[in-house]
Structure formats: C-alpha cells, structure tokens
GROMACS .gro file of C-alpha atoms in nm:
model
  232
    1UNK     CA    1   1.125   0.799  -1.551
    2UNK     CA    2   0.855   0.967  -1.780
    3UNK     CA    3   0.644   1.331  -1.645
    4UNK     CA    4   0.416   1.173  -1.995
    5UNK     CA    5   0.157   0.815  -1.938
    6UNK     CA    6   0.343   0.766  -1.616
    7UNK     CA    7   0.117   0.467  -1.581
    8UNK     CA    8   0.103   0.338  -1.195
    9UNK     CA    9   0.012   0.016  -1.034
   10UNK     CA   10  -0.239   0.053  -0.775
   11UNK     CA   11  -0.321  -0.281  -0.561
   12UNK     CA   12  -0.699  -0.237  -0.344
   13UNK     CA   13  -0.826   0.039  -0.597
   14UNK     CA   14  -1.152  -0.018  -0.509
   15UNK     CA   15  -1.201   0.078  -0.197
   16UNK     CA   16  -1.025   0.253   0.093
   17UNK     CA   17  -0.731   0.405   0.077
   18UNK     CA   18  -0.596   0.239  -0.241
   19UNK     CA   19  -0.928   0.436  -0.368
   20UNK     CA   20  -0.838   0.765  -0.352
   21UNK     CA   21  -0.503   0.701  -0.434
   22UNK     CA   22  -0.582   0.534  -0.735
   23UNK     CA   23  -0.830   0.845  -0.838
   24UNK     CA   24  -0.623   1.123  -0.711
   25UNK     CA   25  -0.289   1.025  -0.961
   26UNK     CA   26  -0.608   0.988  -1.250
   27UNK     CA   27  -0.694   1.345  -1.136
   28UNK     CA   28  -0.296   1.422  -1.162
   29UNK     CA   29  -0.285   1.294  -1.577
   30UNK     CA   30  -0.154   0.952  -1.480
   31UNK     CA   31  -0.224   0.622  -1.590
   32UNK     CA   32  -0.327   0.362  -1.372
   33UNK     CA   33  -0.393   0.011  -1.353
   34UNK     CA   34  -0.667  -0.154  -1.017
   35UNK     CA   35  -0.509  -0.417  -0.916
   36UNK     CA   36  -0.820  -0.604  -0.678
   37UNK     CA   37  -1.080  -0.933  -0.679
   38UNK     CA   38  -1.370  -0.632  -0.608
   39UNK     CA   39  -1.514  -0.496  -0.916
   40UNK     CA   40  -1.452  -0.157  -0.996
   41UNK     CA   41  -1.505   0.183  -0.843
   42UNK     CA   42  -1.406   0.398  -1.103
   43UNK     CA   43  -1.485   0.459  -1.519
   44UNK     CA   44  -1.181   0.680  -1.605
   45UNK     CA   45  -1.033   0.756  -1.979
   46UNK     CA   46  -0.713   0.657  -1.810
   47UNK     CA   47  -0.847   0.329  -1.505
   48UNK     CA   48  -0.817  -0.011  -1.648
   49UNK     CA   49  -0.928  -0.264  -1.340
   50UNK     CA   50  -0.686  -0.543  -1.367
   51UNK     CA   51  -0.863  -0.862  -1.137
   52UNK     CA   52  -0.642  -1.064  -0.982
   53UNK     CA   53  -0.640  -1.191  -0.624
   54UNK     CA   54  -0.313  -1.116  -0.445
   55UNK     CA   55  -0.359  -1.415  -0.193
   56UNK     CA   56  -0.225  -1.624  -0.478
   57UNK     CA   57   0.092  -1.558  -0.663
   58UNK     CA   58  -0.052  -1.741  -0.956
   59UNK     CA   59  -0.207  -1.431  -1.007
   60UNK     CA   60  -0.023  -1.119  -1.007
   61UNK     CA   61   0.235  -1.336  -1.194
   62UNK     CA   62  -0.057  -1.273  -1.420
   63UNK     CA   63  -0.163  -0.977  -1.421
   64UNK     CA   64   0.220  -0.761  -1.337
   65UNK     CA   65   0.256  -0.896  -1.749
   66UNK     CA   66   0.004  -0.786  -1.809
   67UNK     CA   67   0.097  -0.470  -1.762
   68UNK     CA   68   0.296  -0.381  -1.944
   69UNK     CA   69   0.596  -0.042  -1.910
   70UNK     CA   70   0.472   0.057  -1.522
   71UNK     CA   71   0.627   0.392  -1.419
   72UNK     CA   72   0.476   0.343  -1.024
   73UNK     CA   73   0.337   0.122  -0.802
   74UNK     CA   74   0.157   0.201  -0.500
   75UNK     CA   75   0.057  -0.121  -0.284
   76UNK     CA   76  -0.240  -0.034  -0.040
   77UNK     CA   77  -0.466  -0.346  -0.065
   78UNK     CA   78  -0.494  -0.536   0.251
   79UNK     CA   79  -0.737  -0.678   0.547
   80UNK     CA   80  -0.690  -0.641   0.940
   81UNK     CA   81  -0.754  -0.941   1.118
   82UNK     CA   82  -0.780  -0.911   1.603
   83UNK     CA   83  -0.750  -1.115   1.855
   84UNK     CA   84  -0.484  -1.180   2.100
   85UNK     CA   85  -0.276  -1.446   2.241
   86UNK     CA   86  -0.526  -1.730   2.385
   87UNK     CA   87  -0.695  -1.635   2.063
   88UNK     CA   88  -0.531  -1.618   1.762
   89UNK     CA   89  -0.718  -1.606   1.423
   90UNK     CA   90  -0.442  -1.847   1.232
   91UNK     CA   91  -0.616  -1.859   0.900
   92UNK     CA   92  -0.659  -1.437   0.954
   93UNK     CA   93  -0.313  -1.436   0.988
   94UNK     CA   94  -0.199  -1.656   0.758
   95UNK     CA   95  -0.471  -1.411   0.484
   96UNK     CA   96  -0.294  -1.048   0.606
   97UNK     CA   97   0.071  -1.217   0.565
   98UNK     CA   98  -0.016  -1.352   0.186
   99UNK     CA   99  -0.191  -0.983   0.092
  100UNK     CA  100   0.046  -0.740   0.330
  101UNK     CA  101   0.397  -0.931   0.219
  102UNK     CA  102   0.356  -1.251   0.003
  103UNK     CA  103   0.164  -0.953  -0.240
  104UNK     CA  104   0.449  -0.696  -0.198
  105UNK     CA  105   0.715  -0.915  -0.273
  106UNK     CA  106   0.550  -1.064  -0.563
  107UNK     CA  107   0.429  -0.708  -0.697
  108UNK     CA  108   0.832  -0.544  -0.647
  109UNK     CA  109   1.008  -0.907  -0.818
  110UNK     CA  110   0.813  -0.873  -1.140
  111UNK     CA  111   0.739  -0.508  -1.183
  112UNK     CA  112   1.123  -0.344  -0.978
  113UNK     CA  113   1.364  -0.464  -1.167
  114UNK     CA  114   1.278  -0.314  -1.542
  115UNK     CA  115   1.197   0.026  -1.349
  116UNK     CA  116   1.537  -0.027  -1.262
  117UNK     CA  117   1.682  -0.140  -1.595
  118UNK     CA  118   1.461   0.186  -1.756
  119UNK     CA  119   1.637   0.352  -1.469
  120UNK     CA  120   1.390   0.493  -1.249
  121UNK     CA  121   1.049   0.427  -1.044
  122UNK     CA  122   0.912   0.472  -0.720
  123UNK     CA  123   0.743   0.256  -0.535
  124UNK     CA  124   0.514   0.341  -0.247
  125UNK     CA  125   0.367  -0.020  -0.023
  126UNK     CA  126   0.101   0.113   0.255
  127UNK     CA  127   0.216  -0.005   0.650
  128UNK     CA  128   0.033   0.112   0.924
  129UNK     CA  129   0.119   0.321   1.240
  130UNK     CA  130   0.014  -0.029   1.457
  131UNK     CA  131   0.385  -0.181   1.267
  132UNK     CA  132   0.542  -0.048   1.642
  133UNK     CA  133   0.356  -0.290   1.767
  134UNK     CA  134  -0.041  -0.306   1.951
  135UNK     CA  135  -0.194  -0.475   2.221
  136UNK     CA  136  -0.459  -0.673   1.985
  137UNK     CA  137  -0.301  -0.655   1.715
  138UNK     CA  138  -0.001  -0.903   1.645
  139UNK     CA  139  -0.021  -1.051   1.355
  140UNK     CA  140  -0.136  -0.769   1.201
  141UNK     CA  141   0.202  -0.512   1.355
  142UNK     CA  142   0.400  -0.776   1.226
  143UNK     CA  143   0.279  -0.831   0.845
  144UNK     CA  144   0.320  -0.393   0.848
  145UNK     CA  145   0.635  -0.404   1.054
  146UNK     CA  146   0.808  -0.647   0.768
  147UNK     CA  147   0.672  -0.438   0.525
  148UNK     CA  148   0.888  -0.165   0.607
  149UNK     CA  149   1.178  -0.440   0.663
  150UNK     CA  150   1.144  -0.534   0.273
  151UNK     CA  151   1.119  -0.242   0.144
  152UNK     CA  152   1.418  -0.028   0.368
  153UNK     CA  153   1.605  -0.384   0.246
  154UNK     CA  154   1.498  -0.326  -0.121
  155UNK     CA  155   1.561   0.043  -0.135
  156UNK     CA  156   1.993  -0.012  -0.120
  157UNK     CA  157   1.992  -0.278  -0.390
  158UNK     CA  158   1.784   0.001  -0.649
  159UNK     CA  159   1.920   0.380  -0.547
  160UNK     CA  160   2.120   0.438  -0.785
  161UNK     CA  161   1.927   0.352  -1.032
  162UNK     CA  162   1.700   0.611  -1.071
  163UNK     CA  163   1.456   0.373  -0.812
  164UNK     CA  164   1.284   0.491  -0.456
  165UNK     CA  165   1.040   0.290  -0.245
  166UNK     CA  166   0.885   0.371   0.063
  167UNK     CA  167   0.663   0.292   0.327
  168UNK     CA  168   0.364   0.573   0.423
  169UNK     CA  169   0.174   0.443   0.769
  170UNK     CA  170  -0.162   0.589   0.833
  171UNK     CA  171  -0.313   0.606   1.170
  172UNK     CA  172  -0.708   0.480   1.223
  173UNK     CA  173  -0.842   0.560   0.876
  174UNK     CA  174  -1.178   0.618   0.799
  175UNK     CA  175  -1.238   0.397   0.575
  176UNK     CA  176  -1.444   0.036   0.561
  177UNK     CA  177  -1.221  -0.149   0.767
  178UNK     CA  178  -1.319   0.132   1.093
  179UNK     CA  179  -1.654  -0.122   1.000
  180UNK     CA  180  -1.586  -0.486   0.949
  181UNK     CA  181  -1.678  -0.682   1.200
  182UNK     CA  182  -1.398  -0.899   1.304
  183UNK     CA  183  -1.182  -0.574   1.435
  184UNK     CA  184  -1.518  -0.485   1.673
  185UNK     CA  185  -1.335  -0.660   1.931
  186UNK     CA  186  -1.047  -0.333   1.894
  187UNK     CA  187  -1.097  -0.076   1.819
  188UNK     CA  188  -0.981   0.255   1.693
  189UNK     CA  189  -0.768   0.440   1.849
  190UNK     CA  190  -0.871   0.890   1.767
  191UNK     CA  191  -0.493   1.030   1.654
  192UNK     CA  192  -0.478   1.366   1.898
  193UNK     CA  193  -0.640   1.628   1.592
  194UNK     CA  194  -0.934   1.516   1.660
  195UNK     CA  195  -1.027   1.291   1.437
  196UNK     CA  196  -0.953   0.957   1.130
  197UNK     CA  197  -0.636   1.028   0.902
  198UNK     CA  198  -0.897   1.150   0.544
  199UNK     CA  199  -0.772   0.884   0.261
  200UNK     CA  200  -0.719   1.170   0.058
  201UNK     CA  201  -0.440   1.307   0.239
  202UNK     CA  202  -0.269   0.953   0.192
  203UNK     CA  203  -0.302   1.009  -0.171
  204UNK     CA  204  -0.133   1.363  -0.159
  205UNK     CA  205   0.146   1.191   0.047
  206UNK     CA  206   0.141   0.893  -0.171
  207UNK     CA  207   0.116   1.121  -0.454
  208UNK     CA  208   0.406   1.302  -0.372
  209UNK     CA  209   0.678   1.027  -0.305
  210UNK     CA  210   0.555   0.974  -0.680
  211UNK     CA  211   0.717   1.285  -0.806
  212UNK     CA  212   1.000   1.323  -0.963
  213UNK     CA  213   0.992   1.619  -0.683
  214UNK     CA  214   1.096   1.251  -0.349
  215UNK     CA  215   1.431   1.183  -0.542
  216UNK     CA  216   1.652   1.221  -0.256
  217UNK     CA  217   1.331   1.005  -0.048
  218UNK     CA  218   1.369   0.668  -0.003
  219UNK     CA  219   1.385   0.357   0.194
  220UNK     CA  220   1.147   0.571   0.514
  221UNK     CA  221   0.861   0.474   0.707
  222UNK     CA  222   0.632   0.826   0.702
  223UNK     CA  223   0.371   0.859   0.907
  224UNK     CA  224   0.064   1.018   0.892
  225UNK     CA  225  -0.072   0.951   1.180
  226UNK     CA  226  -0.253   1.282   1.340
  227UNK     CA  227  -0.009   1.303   1.677
  228UNK     CA  228  -0.038   0.956   1.749
  229UNK     CA  229   0.321   0.903   1.739
  230UNK     CA  230   0.389   1.156   1.972
  231UNK     CA  231   0.473   1.051   2.319
  232UNK     CA  232   0.149   1.142   2.536
   0.00000   0.00000   0.00000
C-alpha cells in the first residue's frame, strides 16, 4: 500500500462517526471519497463527495466503479431502529440489514479484490458493542454481529495478500443518532468512564488500523467502549 496519495472510501461521511473519520484521514494526508446520500458536510481539496443510496445495490456498484484504485475502505454508514419482541419494526430491520450488512458486502466485493491484487489494503467496518445483544435492540444487534462474521471470514481470505479487515465497535457515541426519535424508547447507556465516546476517538483508532503499523491486526472486533464491556 503506497504511502503517497493514499485513497480511502468512507461511507456515511456527511455526519457522525463517518464524518469524523473522513476529516481525520484528510488531516493525515489521505485523499477521501465520501459515499453518502446526504449532502456533503466537508469542504477540502482532497475530498470528493459521491452521492449514493447505500440501501440500493445498483447505486453502490455505480459508485464503486467511479472510485478508481482504493487503498482503504471504511464503512461507517448506518441507522438504528429499536423495539422489543411484539413491536419489532420490520421495515427498519430490513433497512438496517441493507445498510449495515448488504452494503458492507457489496462495497467489499467491489473493492477488496483489487486491493489484494495490488498486494495491500485496509478495511474497517464500524460495528457496535450492542452486537453482543441488548434488550430492545435485537434487530440492530443481529446486523452488527453479522458484520463481525463477515469481517472475520474475509480477513482469512485476503490476509496473505496484505489486506487487513477489522471491525471497530463503539459503545454509546456522541452523535446525532442519539437524538433520533426512532430510538426514544431505548435510551443510551453511559459508559463507566462517565461520558459518551467521542467520534474523534473512533476516528483515531480507525486511522491507526488503516496505517502500515497495523499490518499484523486483522479479523478483529475492537471495542472502544469506555469500560462498558468490563464485568461490573
């Protein structure tokens, strides 16, 4: 993977964690292509906004075809829909599956083989600590658990060709998702550190996983949870 003009494709780059990651990479000298349906929130000479509805496979294929060579893929786009058994949001569940799992599969299928053919690349999927299971969030948890399974499976396939694939799983993070009315019935749990995780902290960890120094880390689900995963 070249250290010059490294090119990252970042989904969900218009807000929250995806935007923080894109901005962090730009500050490190990366060229970033932002994949998002929302209007771009970043103005930078090395940033290119690519409008794409990540719930639609044909749009993902078209967007990937326009990217050119990519050194890194970060899939940060996502939504949260909540509900206990008996009141599940089935439409929301389908949307989460398309955005979290199907989009990850389509992006990786389109971009990772070329990384492997060139002898190097990096992939990070943004997961969630909720993948371990949480009342009221079963559908969301299932999609994030599926992303971990995909990452671990694909990491083995491309490890010998210099490509790493990892998942970064935050606990409750200070993004607009916390104010989403769709999650009003399921309040976030404050981590033991006494505050929410900051998007910039997730961006810094992600950037490290994209760096040459992280070449020996692959197939891992890395929690950034403020102590939430520790036994009480």
